[in-house]
Tab-separated table of C-alpha atoms and ligand atoms in Angstrom:
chain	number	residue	atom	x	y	z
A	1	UNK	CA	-24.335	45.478	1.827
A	2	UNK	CA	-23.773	42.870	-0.751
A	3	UNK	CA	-19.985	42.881	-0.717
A	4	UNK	CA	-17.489	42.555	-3.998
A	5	UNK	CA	-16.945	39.508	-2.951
A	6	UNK	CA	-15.968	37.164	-5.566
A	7	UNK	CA	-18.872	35.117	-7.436
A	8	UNK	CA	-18.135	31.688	-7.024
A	9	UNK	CA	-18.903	29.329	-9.750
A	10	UNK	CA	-21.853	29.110	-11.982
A	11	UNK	CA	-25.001	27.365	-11.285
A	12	UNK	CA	-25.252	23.552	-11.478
A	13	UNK	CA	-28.967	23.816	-12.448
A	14	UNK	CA	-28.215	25.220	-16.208
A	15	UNK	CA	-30.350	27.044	-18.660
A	16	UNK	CA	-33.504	28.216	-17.338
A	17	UNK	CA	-34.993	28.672	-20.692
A	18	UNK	CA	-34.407	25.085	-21.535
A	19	UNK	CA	-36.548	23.912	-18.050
A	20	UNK	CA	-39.371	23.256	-16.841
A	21	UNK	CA	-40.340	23.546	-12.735
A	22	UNK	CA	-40.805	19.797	-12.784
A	23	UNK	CA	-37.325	19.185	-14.679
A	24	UNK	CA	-35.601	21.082	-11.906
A	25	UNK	CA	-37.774	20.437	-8.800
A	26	UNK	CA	-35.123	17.566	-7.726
A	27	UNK	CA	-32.056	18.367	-8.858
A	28	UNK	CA	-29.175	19.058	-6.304
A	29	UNK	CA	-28.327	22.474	-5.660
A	30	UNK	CA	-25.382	23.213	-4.041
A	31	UNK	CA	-25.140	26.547	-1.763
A	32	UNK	CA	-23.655	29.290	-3.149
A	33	UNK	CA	-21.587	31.367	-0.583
A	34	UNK	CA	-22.081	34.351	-2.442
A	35	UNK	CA	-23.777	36.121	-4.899
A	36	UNK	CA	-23.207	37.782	-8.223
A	37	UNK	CA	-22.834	41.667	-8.176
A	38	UNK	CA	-23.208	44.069	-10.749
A	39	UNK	CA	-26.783	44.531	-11.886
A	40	UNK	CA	-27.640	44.578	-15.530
A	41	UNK	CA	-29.169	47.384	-16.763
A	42	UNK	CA	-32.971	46.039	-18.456
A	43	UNK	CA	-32.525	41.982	-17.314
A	44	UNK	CA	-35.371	40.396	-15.286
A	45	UNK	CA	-34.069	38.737	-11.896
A	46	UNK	CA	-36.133	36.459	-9.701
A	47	UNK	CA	-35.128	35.939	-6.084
A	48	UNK	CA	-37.193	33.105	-3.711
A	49	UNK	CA	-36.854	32.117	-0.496
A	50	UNK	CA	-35.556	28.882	0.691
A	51	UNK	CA	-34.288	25.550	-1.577
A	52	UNK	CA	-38.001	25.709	-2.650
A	53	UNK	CA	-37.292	28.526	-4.660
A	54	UNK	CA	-34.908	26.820	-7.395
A	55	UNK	CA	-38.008	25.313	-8.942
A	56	UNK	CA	-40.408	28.265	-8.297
A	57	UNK	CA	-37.597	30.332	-10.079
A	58	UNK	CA	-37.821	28.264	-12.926
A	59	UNK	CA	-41.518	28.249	-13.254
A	60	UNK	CA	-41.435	32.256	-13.052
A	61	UNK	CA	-39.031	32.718	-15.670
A	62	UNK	CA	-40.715	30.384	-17.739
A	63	UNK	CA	-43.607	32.819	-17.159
A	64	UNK	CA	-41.376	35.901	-18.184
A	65	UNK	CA	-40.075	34.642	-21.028
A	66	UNK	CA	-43.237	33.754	-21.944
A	67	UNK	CA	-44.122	37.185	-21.904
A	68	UNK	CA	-45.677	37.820	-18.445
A	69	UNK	CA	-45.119	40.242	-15.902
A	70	UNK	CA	-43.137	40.730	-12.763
A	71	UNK	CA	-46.589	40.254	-11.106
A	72	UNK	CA	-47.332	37.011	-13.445
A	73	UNK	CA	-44.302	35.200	-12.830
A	74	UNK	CA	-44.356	35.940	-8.746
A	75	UNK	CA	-47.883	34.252	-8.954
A	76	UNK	CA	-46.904	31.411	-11.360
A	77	UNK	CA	-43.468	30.818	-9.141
A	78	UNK	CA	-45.094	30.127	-5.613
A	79	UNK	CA	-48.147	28.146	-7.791
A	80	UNK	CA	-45.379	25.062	-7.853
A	81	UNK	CA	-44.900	25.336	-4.534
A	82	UNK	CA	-48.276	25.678	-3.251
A	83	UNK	CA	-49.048	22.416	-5.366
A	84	UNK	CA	-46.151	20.138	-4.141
A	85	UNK	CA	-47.397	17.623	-1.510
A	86	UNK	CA	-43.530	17.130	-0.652
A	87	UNK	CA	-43.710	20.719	0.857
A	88	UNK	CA	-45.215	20.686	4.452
A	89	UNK	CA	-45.004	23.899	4.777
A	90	UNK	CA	-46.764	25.674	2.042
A	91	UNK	CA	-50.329	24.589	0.097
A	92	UNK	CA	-51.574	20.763	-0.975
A	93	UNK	CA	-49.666	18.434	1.263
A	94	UNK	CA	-48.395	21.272	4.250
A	95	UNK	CA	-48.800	20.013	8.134
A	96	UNK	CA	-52.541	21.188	9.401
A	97	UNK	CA	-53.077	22.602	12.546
A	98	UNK	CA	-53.368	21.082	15.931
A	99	UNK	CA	-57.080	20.343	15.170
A	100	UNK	CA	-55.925	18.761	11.617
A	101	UNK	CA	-57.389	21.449	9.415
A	102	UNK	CA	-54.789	23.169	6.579
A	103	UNK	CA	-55.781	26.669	6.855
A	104	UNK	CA	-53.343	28.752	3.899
A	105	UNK	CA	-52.432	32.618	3.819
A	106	UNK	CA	-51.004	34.390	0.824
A	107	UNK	CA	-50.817	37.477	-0.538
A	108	UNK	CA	-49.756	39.657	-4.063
A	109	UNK	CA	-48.118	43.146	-4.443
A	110	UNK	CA	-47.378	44.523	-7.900
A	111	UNK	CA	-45.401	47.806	-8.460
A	112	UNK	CA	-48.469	50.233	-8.575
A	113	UNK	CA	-49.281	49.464	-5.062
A	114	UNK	CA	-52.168	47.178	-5.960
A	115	UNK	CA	-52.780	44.187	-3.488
A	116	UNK	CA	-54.699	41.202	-2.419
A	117	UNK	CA	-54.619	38.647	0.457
A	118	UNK	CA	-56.141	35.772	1.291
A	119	UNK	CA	-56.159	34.219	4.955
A	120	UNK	CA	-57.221	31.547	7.176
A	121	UNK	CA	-58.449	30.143	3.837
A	122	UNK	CA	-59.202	26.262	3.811
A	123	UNK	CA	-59.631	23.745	0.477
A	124	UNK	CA	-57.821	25.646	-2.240
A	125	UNK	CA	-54.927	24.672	-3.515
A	126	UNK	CA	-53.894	28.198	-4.905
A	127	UNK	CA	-54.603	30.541	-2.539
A	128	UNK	CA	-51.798	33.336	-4.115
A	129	UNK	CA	-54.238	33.367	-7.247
A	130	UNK	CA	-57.168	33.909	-4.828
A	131	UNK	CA	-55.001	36.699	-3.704
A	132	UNK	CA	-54.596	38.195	-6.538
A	133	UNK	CA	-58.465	37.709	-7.858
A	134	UNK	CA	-59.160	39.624	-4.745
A	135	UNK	CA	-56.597	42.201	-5.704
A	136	UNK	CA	-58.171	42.432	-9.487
A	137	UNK	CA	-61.860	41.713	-8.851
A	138	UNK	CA	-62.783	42.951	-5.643
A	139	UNK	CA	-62.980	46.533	-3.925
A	140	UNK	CA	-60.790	44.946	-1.105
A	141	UNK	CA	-57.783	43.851	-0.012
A	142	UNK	CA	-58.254	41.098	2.244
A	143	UNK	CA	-60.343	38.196	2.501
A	144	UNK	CA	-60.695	35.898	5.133
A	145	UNK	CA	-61.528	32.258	6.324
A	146	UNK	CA	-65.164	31.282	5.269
A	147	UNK	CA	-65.403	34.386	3.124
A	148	UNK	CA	-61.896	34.131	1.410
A	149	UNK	CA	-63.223	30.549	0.344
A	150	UNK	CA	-67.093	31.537	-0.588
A	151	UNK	CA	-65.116	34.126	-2.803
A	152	UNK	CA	-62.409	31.828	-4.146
A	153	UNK	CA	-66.091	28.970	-4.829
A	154	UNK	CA	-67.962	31.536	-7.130
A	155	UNK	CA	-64.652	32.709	-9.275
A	156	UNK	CA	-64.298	28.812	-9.898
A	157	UNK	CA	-61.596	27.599	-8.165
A	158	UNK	CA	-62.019	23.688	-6.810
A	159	UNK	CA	-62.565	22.803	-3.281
A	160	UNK	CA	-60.389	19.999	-1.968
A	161	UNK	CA	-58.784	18.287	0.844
A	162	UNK	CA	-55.566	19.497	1.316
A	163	UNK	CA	-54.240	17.076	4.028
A	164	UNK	CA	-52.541	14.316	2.399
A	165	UNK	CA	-52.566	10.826	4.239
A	166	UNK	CA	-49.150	11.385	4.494
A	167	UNK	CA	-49.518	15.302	6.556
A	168	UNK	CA	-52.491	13.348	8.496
A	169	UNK	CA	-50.243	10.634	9.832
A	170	UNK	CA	-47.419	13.375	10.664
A	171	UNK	CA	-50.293	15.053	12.465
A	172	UNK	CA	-51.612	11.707	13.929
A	173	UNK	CA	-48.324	11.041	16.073
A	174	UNK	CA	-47.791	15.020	17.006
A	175	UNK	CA	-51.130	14.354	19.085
A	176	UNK	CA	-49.807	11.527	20.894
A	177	UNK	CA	-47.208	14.182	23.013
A	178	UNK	CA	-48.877	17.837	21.205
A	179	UNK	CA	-45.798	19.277	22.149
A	180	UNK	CA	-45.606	22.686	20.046
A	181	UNK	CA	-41.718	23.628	19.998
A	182	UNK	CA	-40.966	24.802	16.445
A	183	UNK	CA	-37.648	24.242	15.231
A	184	UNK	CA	-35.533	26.203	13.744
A	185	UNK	CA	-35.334	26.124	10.280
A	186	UNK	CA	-37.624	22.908	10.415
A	187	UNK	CA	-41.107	24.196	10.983
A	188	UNK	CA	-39.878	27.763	10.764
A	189	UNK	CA	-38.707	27.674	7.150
A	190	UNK	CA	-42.686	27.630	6.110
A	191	UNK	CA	-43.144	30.207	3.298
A	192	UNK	CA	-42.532	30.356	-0.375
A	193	UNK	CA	-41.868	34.541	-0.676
A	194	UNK	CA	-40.935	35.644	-4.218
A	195	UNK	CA	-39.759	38.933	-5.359
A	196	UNK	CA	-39.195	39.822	-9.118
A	197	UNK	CA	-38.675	42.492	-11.290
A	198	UNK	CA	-39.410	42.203	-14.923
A	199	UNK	CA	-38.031	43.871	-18.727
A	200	UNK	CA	-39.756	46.748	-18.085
A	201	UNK	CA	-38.395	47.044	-14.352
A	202	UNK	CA	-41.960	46.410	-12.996
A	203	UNK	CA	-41.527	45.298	-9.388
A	204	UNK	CA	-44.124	42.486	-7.843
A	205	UNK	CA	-44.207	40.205	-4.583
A	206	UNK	CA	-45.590	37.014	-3.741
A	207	UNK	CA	-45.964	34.956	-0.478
A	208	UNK	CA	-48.000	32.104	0.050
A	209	UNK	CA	-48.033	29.520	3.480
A	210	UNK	CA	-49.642	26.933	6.124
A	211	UNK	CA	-48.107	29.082	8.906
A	212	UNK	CA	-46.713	27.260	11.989
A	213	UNK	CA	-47.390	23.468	11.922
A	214	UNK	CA	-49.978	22.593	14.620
A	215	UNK	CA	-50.599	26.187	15.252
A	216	UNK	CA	-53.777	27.464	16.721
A	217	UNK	CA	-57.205	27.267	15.069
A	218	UNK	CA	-57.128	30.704	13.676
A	219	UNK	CA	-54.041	31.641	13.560
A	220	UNK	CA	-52.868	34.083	11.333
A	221	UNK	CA	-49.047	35.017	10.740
A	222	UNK	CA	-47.090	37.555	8.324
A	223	UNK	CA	-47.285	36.062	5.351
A	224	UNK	CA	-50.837	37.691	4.296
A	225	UNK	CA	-50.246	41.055	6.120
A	226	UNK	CA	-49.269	43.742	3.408
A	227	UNK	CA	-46.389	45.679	5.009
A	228	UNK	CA	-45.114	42.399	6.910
A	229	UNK	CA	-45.191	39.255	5.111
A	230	UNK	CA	-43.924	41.141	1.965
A	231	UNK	CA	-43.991	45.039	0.350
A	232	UNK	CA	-43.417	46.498	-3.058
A	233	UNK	CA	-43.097	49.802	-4.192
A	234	UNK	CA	-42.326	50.323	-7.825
A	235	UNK	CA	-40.357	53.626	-7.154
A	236	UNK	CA	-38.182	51.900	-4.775
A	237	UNK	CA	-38.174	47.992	-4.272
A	238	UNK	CA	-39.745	45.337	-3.007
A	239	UNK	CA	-39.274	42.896	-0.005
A	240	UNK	CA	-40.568	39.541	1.315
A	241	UNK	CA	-40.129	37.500	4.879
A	242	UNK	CA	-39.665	33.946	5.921
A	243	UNK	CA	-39.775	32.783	9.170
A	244	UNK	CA	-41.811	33.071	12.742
A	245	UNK	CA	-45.011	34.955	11.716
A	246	UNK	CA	-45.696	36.384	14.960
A	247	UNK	CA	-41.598	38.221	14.970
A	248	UNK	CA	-42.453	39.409	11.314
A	249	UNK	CA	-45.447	41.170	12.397
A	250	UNK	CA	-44.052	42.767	15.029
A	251	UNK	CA	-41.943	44.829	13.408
A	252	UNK	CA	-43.761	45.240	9.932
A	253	UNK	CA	-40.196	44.287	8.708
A	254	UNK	CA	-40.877	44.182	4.666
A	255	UNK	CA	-42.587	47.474	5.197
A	256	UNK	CA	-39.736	48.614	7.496
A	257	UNK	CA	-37.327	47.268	4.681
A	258	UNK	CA	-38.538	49.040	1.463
A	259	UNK	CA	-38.451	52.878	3.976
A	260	UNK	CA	-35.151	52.087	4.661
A	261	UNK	CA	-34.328	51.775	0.416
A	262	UNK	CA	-36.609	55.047	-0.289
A	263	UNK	CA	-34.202	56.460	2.465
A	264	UNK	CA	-30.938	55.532	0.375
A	265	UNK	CA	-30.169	52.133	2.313
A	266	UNK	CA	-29.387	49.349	-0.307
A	267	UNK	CA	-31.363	46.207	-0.094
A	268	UNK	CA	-28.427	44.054	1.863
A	269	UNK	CA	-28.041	47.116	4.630
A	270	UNK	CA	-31.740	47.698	4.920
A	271	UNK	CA	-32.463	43.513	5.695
A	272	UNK	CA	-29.554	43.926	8.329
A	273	UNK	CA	-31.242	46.591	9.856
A	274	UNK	CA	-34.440	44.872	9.575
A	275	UNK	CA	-33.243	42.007	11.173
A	276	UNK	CA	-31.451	43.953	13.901
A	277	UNK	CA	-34.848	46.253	14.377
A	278	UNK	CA	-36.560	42.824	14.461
A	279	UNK	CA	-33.770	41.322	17.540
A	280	UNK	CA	-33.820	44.552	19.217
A	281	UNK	CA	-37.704	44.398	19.500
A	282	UNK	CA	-38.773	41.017	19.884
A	283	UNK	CA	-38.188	39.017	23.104
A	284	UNK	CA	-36.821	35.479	22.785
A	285	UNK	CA	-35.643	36.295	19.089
A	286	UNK	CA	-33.094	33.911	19.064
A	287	UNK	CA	-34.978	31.299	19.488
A	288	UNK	CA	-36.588	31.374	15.680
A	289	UNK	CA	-35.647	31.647	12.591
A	290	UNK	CA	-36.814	35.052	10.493
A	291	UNK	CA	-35.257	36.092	7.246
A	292	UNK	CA	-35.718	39.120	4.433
A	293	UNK	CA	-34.838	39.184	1.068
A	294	UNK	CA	-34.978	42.211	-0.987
A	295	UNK	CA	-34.266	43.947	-4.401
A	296	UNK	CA	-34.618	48.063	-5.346
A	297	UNK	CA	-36.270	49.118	-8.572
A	298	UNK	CA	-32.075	49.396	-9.742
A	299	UNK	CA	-32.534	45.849	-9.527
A	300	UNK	CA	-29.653	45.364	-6.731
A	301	UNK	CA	-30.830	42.831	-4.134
A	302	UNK	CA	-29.881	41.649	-0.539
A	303	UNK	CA	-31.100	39.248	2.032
A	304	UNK	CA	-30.354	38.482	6.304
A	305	UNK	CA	-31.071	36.575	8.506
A	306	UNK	CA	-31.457	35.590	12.462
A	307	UNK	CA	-29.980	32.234	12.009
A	308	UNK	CA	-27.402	30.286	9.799
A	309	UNK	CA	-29.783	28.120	7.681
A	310	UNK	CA	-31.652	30.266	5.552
A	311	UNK	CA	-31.256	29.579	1.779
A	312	UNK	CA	-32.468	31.504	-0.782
A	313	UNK	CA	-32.477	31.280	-4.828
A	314	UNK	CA	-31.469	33.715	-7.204
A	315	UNK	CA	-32.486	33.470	-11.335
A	316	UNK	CA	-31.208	35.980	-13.868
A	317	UNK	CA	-29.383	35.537	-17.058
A	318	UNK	CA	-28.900	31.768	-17.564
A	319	UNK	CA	-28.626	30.835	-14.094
A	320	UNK	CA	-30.901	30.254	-11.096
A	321	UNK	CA	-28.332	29.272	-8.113
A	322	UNK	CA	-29.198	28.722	-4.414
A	323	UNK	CA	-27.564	31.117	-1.813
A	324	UNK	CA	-26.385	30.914	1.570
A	325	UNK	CA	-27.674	33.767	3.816
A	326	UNK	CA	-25.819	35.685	6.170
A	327	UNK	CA	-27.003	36.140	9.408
A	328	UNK	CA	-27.260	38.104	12.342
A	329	UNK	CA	-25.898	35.037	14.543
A	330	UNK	CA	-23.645	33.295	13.504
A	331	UNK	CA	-24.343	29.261	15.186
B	401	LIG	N1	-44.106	33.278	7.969
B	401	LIG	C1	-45.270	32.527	7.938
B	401	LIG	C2	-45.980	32.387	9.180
B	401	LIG	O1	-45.429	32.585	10.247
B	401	LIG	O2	-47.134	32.065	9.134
């Protein structure tokens, strides 16, 4: 579990009430080794995967103090993300697949148990809010490919390219060799996952992705699979995944995760487990990178990993800091 250890320092990045996602998108952020304890009773938190998540942080509390939900500031947090060519890995700008098309999956939990998903969706650059239109205006809870975008067309979202020249040229020289080795932490660290719990201790989830660079045409990983690429449950917590889709889904792991909390786990033991369920039952785990993180409705939070690597950024109070994971191997 997340150990007394001592919280080191304060974050670099400053008042999050005072900035906006742009203001913070490239500022430095020095790793944290580890993170503050001690919960406080009625304050909003907002944990992200990856250094991606300093500025999606921001834009969610922005959202919160703006008056939103959990649920709006998980959507408004990944939105930066998803709209950042500089991110290959997620949305506008994110490396296609080995046929050059950007095919996105996200999905949206809130603490009631409502959902929506989106998958295999091409020419939208904000799938999550798809998501969660198909979550609020539909009967269903996923849409898919051609559908997912028909759907996304007649609620009036825009249809665009979303390979920039730069992801086409990136894609251009993989086809000279199309060798598909993924490396860790490279093309593994693909999603934006958000977890947050607001004022009112409302829970909600967010996860939005490309998948694997040069992946299959088709393929589908965690990320929009309720129960794998992220879980909430108001009455106990709420969990989201990085890493190799195809590990993730395996083992249901944010499902797994948010049992393991209604069975009196806290959120750090239950991602070790997670991970460890995940290594036990996956051949070849060591050779990608997969990563939970995690807060209960108390609002006490965790996160693991398979691999040194994984970063992951925490806002609450006046800070929003980047975090070093602990992992299940250590080199
Ligand atoms: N975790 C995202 C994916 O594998 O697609």
């Amino acid at each position: 579990m997340i150990s007394r250890r001592k919280f080191l320092g304060r974050s670099l990045i400053g008042s999050l009430g005072m900035l906006t996602a742009s203001q913070t998108a490239c500022q430095p952020t020095p790793l944290e080794t580890s993170v503050p304890v001690s919960p406080i009773a009625g304050e909003p938190i907002v944990i992200s995967t990856w250094d991606h998540g300093i500025p999606a942080n921001a834009a969610a509390w922005q959202r919160l103090q703006q008056g939103g939900s959990a649920l709006d500031a998980v959507e408004a947090g990944v939105m930066v993300v998803e709209a950042d060519p500089n991110t290959t890995t997620v949305g506008y700008g994110s490396t296609p697949d080995r046929d050059g098309h950007v095919t996105l999956d996200a999905c949206i939990m809130d603490h009631d148990g409502n959902c929506g998903s989106v998958c295999f969706i091409e020419h939208i650059m904000h799938p999550i809010s798809v998501a969660r239109k198909v979550m609020e205006d539909t009967p269903h809870v996923m849409l898919a490919g051609e559908g997912a975008l028909q759907f996304a067309l007649s609620a009036g979202f825009e249809k665009m390219d979303l390979l920039t020249p730069e992801a086409k040229e990136r894609w251009e020289k993989w086809l000279v060799e199309k060798q598909y080795k993924p490396l860790i932490n490279i093309e593994n660290h693909d999603t934006i996952g958000m977890i947050a719990i607001d004022g009112k201790g409302h829970l909600a989830a967010s996860c939005t992705t490309s998948g694997l660079g040069y992946k299959m045409r088709g393929r589908v990983g965690d990320s929009p699979v309720i129960g794998a690429g992220l879980y909430c449950d108001g009455e106990v917590g709420a969990v989201v995944a990085t890493g190799l889709g195809e590990m993730i889904l395996k083992t249901l792991g944010s499902f797994l995760i948010v049992e393991l909390m209604r069975q009196g786990a806290s959120p750090q033991e239950a991602c070790e487990e997670g991970i460890r369920r995940l290594a036990k039952k996956v051949k070849n785990y060591e050779e990608a990178q997969a990563a939970f993180i995690a807060i209960d409705k108390n609002r006490a939070f965790g996160a693991y990993a398979i691999h040194p690597g994984f970063s992951y950024a925490i806002a609450r109070g006046t800070e929003n800091q980047l975090i070093r994971c602990d992992s299940l191997l250590k080199n």
